XYZ file of C-alpha atoms in Angstrom:
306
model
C 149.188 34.982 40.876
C 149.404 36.598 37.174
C 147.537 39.837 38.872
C 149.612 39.849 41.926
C 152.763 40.461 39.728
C 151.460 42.813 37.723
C 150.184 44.915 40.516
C 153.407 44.629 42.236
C 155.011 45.970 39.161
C 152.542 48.853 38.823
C 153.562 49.470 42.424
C 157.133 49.429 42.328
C 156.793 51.881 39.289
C 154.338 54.331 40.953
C 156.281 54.152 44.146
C 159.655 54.611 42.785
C 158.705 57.434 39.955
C 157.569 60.808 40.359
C 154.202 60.811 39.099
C 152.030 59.785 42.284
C 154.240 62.018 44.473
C 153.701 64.805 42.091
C 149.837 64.281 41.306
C 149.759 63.625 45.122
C 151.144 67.321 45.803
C 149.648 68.942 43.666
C 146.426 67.856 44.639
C 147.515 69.078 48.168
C 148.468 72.463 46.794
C 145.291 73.118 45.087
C 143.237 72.164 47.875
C 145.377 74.175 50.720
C 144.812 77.518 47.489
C 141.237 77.116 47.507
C 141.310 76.953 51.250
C 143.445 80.372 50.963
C 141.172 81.926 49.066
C 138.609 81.361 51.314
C 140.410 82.578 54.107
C 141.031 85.927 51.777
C 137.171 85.804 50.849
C 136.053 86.218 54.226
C 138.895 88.527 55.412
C 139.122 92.541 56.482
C 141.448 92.776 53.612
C 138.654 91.667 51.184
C 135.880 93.484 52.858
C 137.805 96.796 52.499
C 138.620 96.340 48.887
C 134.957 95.530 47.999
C 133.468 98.595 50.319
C 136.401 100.588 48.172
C 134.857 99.786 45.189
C 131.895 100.211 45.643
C 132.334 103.385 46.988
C 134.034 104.538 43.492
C 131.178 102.889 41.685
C 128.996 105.205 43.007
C 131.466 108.844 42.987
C 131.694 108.015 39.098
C 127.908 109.005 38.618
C 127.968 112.049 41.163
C 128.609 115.801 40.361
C 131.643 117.291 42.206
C 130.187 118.827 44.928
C 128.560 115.439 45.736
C 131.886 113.865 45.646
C 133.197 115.816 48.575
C 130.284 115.000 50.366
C 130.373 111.387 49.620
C 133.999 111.319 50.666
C 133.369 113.592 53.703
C 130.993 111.007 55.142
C 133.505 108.116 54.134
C 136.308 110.294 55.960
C 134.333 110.638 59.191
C 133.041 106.983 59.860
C 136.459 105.903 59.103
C 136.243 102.362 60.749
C 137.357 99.845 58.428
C 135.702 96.150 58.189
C 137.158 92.961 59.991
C 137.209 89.639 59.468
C 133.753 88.082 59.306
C 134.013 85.310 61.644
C 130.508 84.248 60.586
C 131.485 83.102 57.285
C 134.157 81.045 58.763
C 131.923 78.493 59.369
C 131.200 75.163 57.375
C 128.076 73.354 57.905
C 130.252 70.371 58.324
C 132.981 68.430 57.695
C 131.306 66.881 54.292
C 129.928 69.794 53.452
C 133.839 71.019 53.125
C 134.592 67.748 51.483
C 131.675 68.563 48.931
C 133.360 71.814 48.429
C 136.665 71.220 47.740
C 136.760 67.563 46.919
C 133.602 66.629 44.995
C 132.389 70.357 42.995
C 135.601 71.329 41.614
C 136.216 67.946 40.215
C 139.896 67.786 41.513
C 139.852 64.684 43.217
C 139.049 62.526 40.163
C 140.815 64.766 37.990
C 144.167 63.942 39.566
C 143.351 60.388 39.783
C 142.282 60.060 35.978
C 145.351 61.489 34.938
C 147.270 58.684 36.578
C 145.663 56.136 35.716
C 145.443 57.542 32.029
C 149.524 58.142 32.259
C 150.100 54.695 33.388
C 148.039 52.826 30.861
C 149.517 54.811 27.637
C 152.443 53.913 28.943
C 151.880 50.117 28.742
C 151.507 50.941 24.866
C 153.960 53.444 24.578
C 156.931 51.351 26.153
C 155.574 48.044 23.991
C 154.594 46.213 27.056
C 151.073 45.540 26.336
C 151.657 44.470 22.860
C 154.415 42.241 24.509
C 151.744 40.107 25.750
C 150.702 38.036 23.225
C 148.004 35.982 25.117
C 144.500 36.786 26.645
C 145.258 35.650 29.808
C 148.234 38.204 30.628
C 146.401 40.840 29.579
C 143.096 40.221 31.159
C 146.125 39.915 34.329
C 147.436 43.502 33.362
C 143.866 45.246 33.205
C 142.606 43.409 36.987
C 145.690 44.833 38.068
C 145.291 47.937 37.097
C 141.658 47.882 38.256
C 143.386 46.941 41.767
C 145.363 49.666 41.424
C 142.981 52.394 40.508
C 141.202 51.707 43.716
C 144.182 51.928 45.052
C 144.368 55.502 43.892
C 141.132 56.739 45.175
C 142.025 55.619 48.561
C 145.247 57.631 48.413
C 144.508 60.439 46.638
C 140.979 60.706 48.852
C 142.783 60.330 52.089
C 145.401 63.142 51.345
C 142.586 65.152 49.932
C 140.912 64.755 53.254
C 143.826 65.175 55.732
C 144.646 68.947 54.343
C 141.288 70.095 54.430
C 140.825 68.659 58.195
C 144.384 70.456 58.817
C 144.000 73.333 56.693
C 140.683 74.966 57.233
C 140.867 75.358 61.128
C 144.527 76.529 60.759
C 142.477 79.162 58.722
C 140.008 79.918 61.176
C 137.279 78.146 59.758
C 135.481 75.532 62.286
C 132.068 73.755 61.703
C 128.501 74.680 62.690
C 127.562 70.533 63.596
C 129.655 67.220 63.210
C 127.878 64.980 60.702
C 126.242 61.879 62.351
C 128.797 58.712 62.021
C 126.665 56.303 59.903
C 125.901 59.332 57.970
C 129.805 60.184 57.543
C 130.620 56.948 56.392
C 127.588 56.445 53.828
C 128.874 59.750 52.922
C 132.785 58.847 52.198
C 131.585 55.654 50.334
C 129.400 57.194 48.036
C 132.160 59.793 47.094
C 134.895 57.155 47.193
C 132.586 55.300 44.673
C 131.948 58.137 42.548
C 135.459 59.373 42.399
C 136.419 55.298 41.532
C 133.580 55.470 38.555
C 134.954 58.739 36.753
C 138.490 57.312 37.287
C 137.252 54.085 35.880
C 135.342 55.866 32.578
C 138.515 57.529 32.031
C 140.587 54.414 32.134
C 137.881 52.951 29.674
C 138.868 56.207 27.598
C 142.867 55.261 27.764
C 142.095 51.552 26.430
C 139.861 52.578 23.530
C 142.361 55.532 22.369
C 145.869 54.213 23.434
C 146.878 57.694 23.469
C 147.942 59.440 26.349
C 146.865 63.133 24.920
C 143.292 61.499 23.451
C 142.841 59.726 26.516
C 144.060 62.639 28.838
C 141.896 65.255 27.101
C 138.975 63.598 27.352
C 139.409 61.634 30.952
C 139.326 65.736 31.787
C 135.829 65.862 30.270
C 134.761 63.351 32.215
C 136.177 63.748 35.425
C 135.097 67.075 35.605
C 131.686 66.287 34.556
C 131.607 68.401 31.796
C 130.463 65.231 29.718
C 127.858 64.277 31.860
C 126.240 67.948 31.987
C 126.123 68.186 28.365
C 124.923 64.376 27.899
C 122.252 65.422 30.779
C 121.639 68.374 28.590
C 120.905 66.573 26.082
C 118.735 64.226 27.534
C 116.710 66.829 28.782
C 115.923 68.352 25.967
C 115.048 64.918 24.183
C 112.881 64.274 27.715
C 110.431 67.053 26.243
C 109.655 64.665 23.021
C 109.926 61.317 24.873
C 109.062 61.560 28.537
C 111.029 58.497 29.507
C 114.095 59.805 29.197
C 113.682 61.728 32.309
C 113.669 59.104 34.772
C 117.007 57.627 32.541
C 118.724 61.019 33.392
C 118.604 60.493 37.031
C 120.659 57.686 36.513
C 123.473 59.154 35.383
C 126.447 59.330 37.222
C 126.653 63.045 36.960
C 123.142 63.454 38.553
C 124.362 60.977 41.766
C 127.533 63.489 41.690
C 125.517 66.070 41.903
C 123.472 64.637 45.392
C 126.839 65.203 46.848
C 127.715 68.315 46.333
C 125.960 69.711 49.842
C 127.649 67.256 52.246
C 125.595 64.245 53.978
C 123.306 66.349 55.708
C 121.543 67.495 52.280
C 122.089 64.179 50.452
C 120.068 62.837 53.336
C 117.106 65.338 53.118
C 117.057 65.809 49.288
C 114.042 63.194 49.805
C 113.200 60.490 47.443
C 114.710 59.946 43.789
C 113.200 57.980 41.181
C 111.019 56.253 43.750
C 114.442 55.535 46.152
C 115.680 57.736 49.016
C 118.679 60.283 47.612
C 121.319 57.768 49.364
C 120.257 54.420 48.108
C 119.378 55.805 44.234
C 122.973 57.565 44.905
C 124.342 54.264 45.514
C 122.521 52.282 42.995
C 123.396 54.592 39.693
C 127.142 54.699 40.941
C 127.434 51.091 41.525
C 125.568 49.885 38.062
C 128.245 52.708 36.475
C 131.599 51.763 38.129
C 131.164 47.731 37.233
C 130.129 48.722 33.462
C 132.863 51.223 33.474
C 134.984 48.204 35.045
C 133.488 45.422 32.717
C 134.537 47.626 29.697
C 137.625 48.723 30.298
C 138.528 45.362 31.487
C 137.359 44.119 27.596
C 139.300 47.436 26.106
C 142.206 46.587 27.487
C 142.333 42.554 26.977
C 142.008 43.588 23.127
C 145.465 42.252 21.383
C 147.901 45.501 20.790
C 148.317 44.880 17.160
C 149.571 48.507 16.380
């Protein structure tokens, strides 16, 4: 009952304020500029102005008379470059997902941020510290775990919806549909890896209680920037003790990075660790996200004594 009123509350605050709308469109924005700019990549427009180029690239290292003829030869081909309808074409619809969703790290960016926003905001405003007993706060933090998933949900269907709307209304259409079971093994594992950054960087909000701390480095995470250097790191320690190899595959950053070519290629990147791509995929998110939970869940039933 205790959670039920505190996620209603978190509701009625996210619904009636600006910040989900805002997050929401702005996510939208960046997705439909990307989309834009691969419309413009693979347009006459951008074929002309690279053929350009290239063609003053090379008059800079000719003599004069050269030049003319260079030019000459430009001047009577004269038949400019269209749109290459060839590189309108995705592999498939996760493959697009991978693209914009998943690689650039937007999708859990946006929903980090939130969730981040919301929690300094408990400390900020005095609310957390208002509750004086463990079982209110353990209340406020399954809440917000509730919520959170919430988040992904939203933010992932939105991010969805303008890249099914916006890439054919750019001319873009796909080579195959993915296979259904494959689709939605697909959308769960990226559901559940954009829930276990989000989660981390909740864990980051409870430790700091600072919404610039805990938004600074819920980037790092989100956008994997943490995980490549702590996979950098492990693989250079893997050269002394062997072991740690096998540990770096099961970092969430390596399961992100499975996803990155759409279902198709998750499915044929072969075995991992002993366990098809999906399943070790699946595994190393999982074991992450309830830690990530677990912790945060401890972080955040901590007394606010500040």
């Amino acid at each position: 009952m205790a959670v039920r009123r505190m996620l209603a509350s978190d509701l009625y605050r996210l619904v009636r304020g600006r910040m989900l709308w805002g997050f929401l469109a702005a996510l939208a924005l960046v997705l439909a500029a990307a989309i834009a700019f691969f419309w413009w990549g693979t347009s006459g427009q951008f074929a002309d102005a690279a053929r350009s180029q290239a063609a003053q690239e090379q008059v800079v290292g000719l003599s004069s008379s050269d030049e003319g003829t260079l030019l000459g030869v430009g001047a009577s081909t004269g038949s400019p470059y269209h749109e290459d309808d060839a590189a309108r074409v995705m592999q498939s619809h996760t493959y697009a997902y991978a693209g914009l969703l998943i690689s650039g790290g937007f999708l859990p960016l946006f929903v980090s941020i939130v969730a981040v926003v919301l929690s300094c905001e408990d400390y900020e405003t005095g609310f957390a510290k208002s509750l004086s007993c463990a079982g209110p706060r353990l209340a406020r933090m399954g809440a917000r775990l509730v919520l959170v998933t919430a988040l992904v949900l939203a933010f992932y269907a939105v991010g969805v919806a303008v890249c099914e709307l916006g890439l054919p209304l750019a001319g873009f259409t796909y080579a195959s549909a993915d296979e259904p079971l494959r689709y939605l093994a697909y959308t769960g594992l990226a559901l559940l890896s954009t829930l276990c950054y989000a989660l981390l960087s909740l864990l980051v909000a409870e430790l700091t209680r600072s919404k610039v701390a805990g938004i600074a480095l819920a980037s790092l995470v989100s956008t994997g920037m943490l995980g490549s250097a702590l996979s950098a790191v492990l693989a250079q320690a893997s050269l002394a003790v062997p072991a740690l190899a096998d540990a770096l595959t099961w970092l969430p950053s390596y399961a992100l990075r499975l996803l990155t070519g759409g279902a198709d290629a998750l499915f044929a990147a072969g075995e991992v660790a002993g366990l098809p791509a999906p399943e070790h995929a699946a595994l190393a998110l999982a074991a992450a996200t309830l830690a990530a939970g677990a912790l945060a869940l401890v972080a955040g039933a901590r007394r606010d004594v500040a």
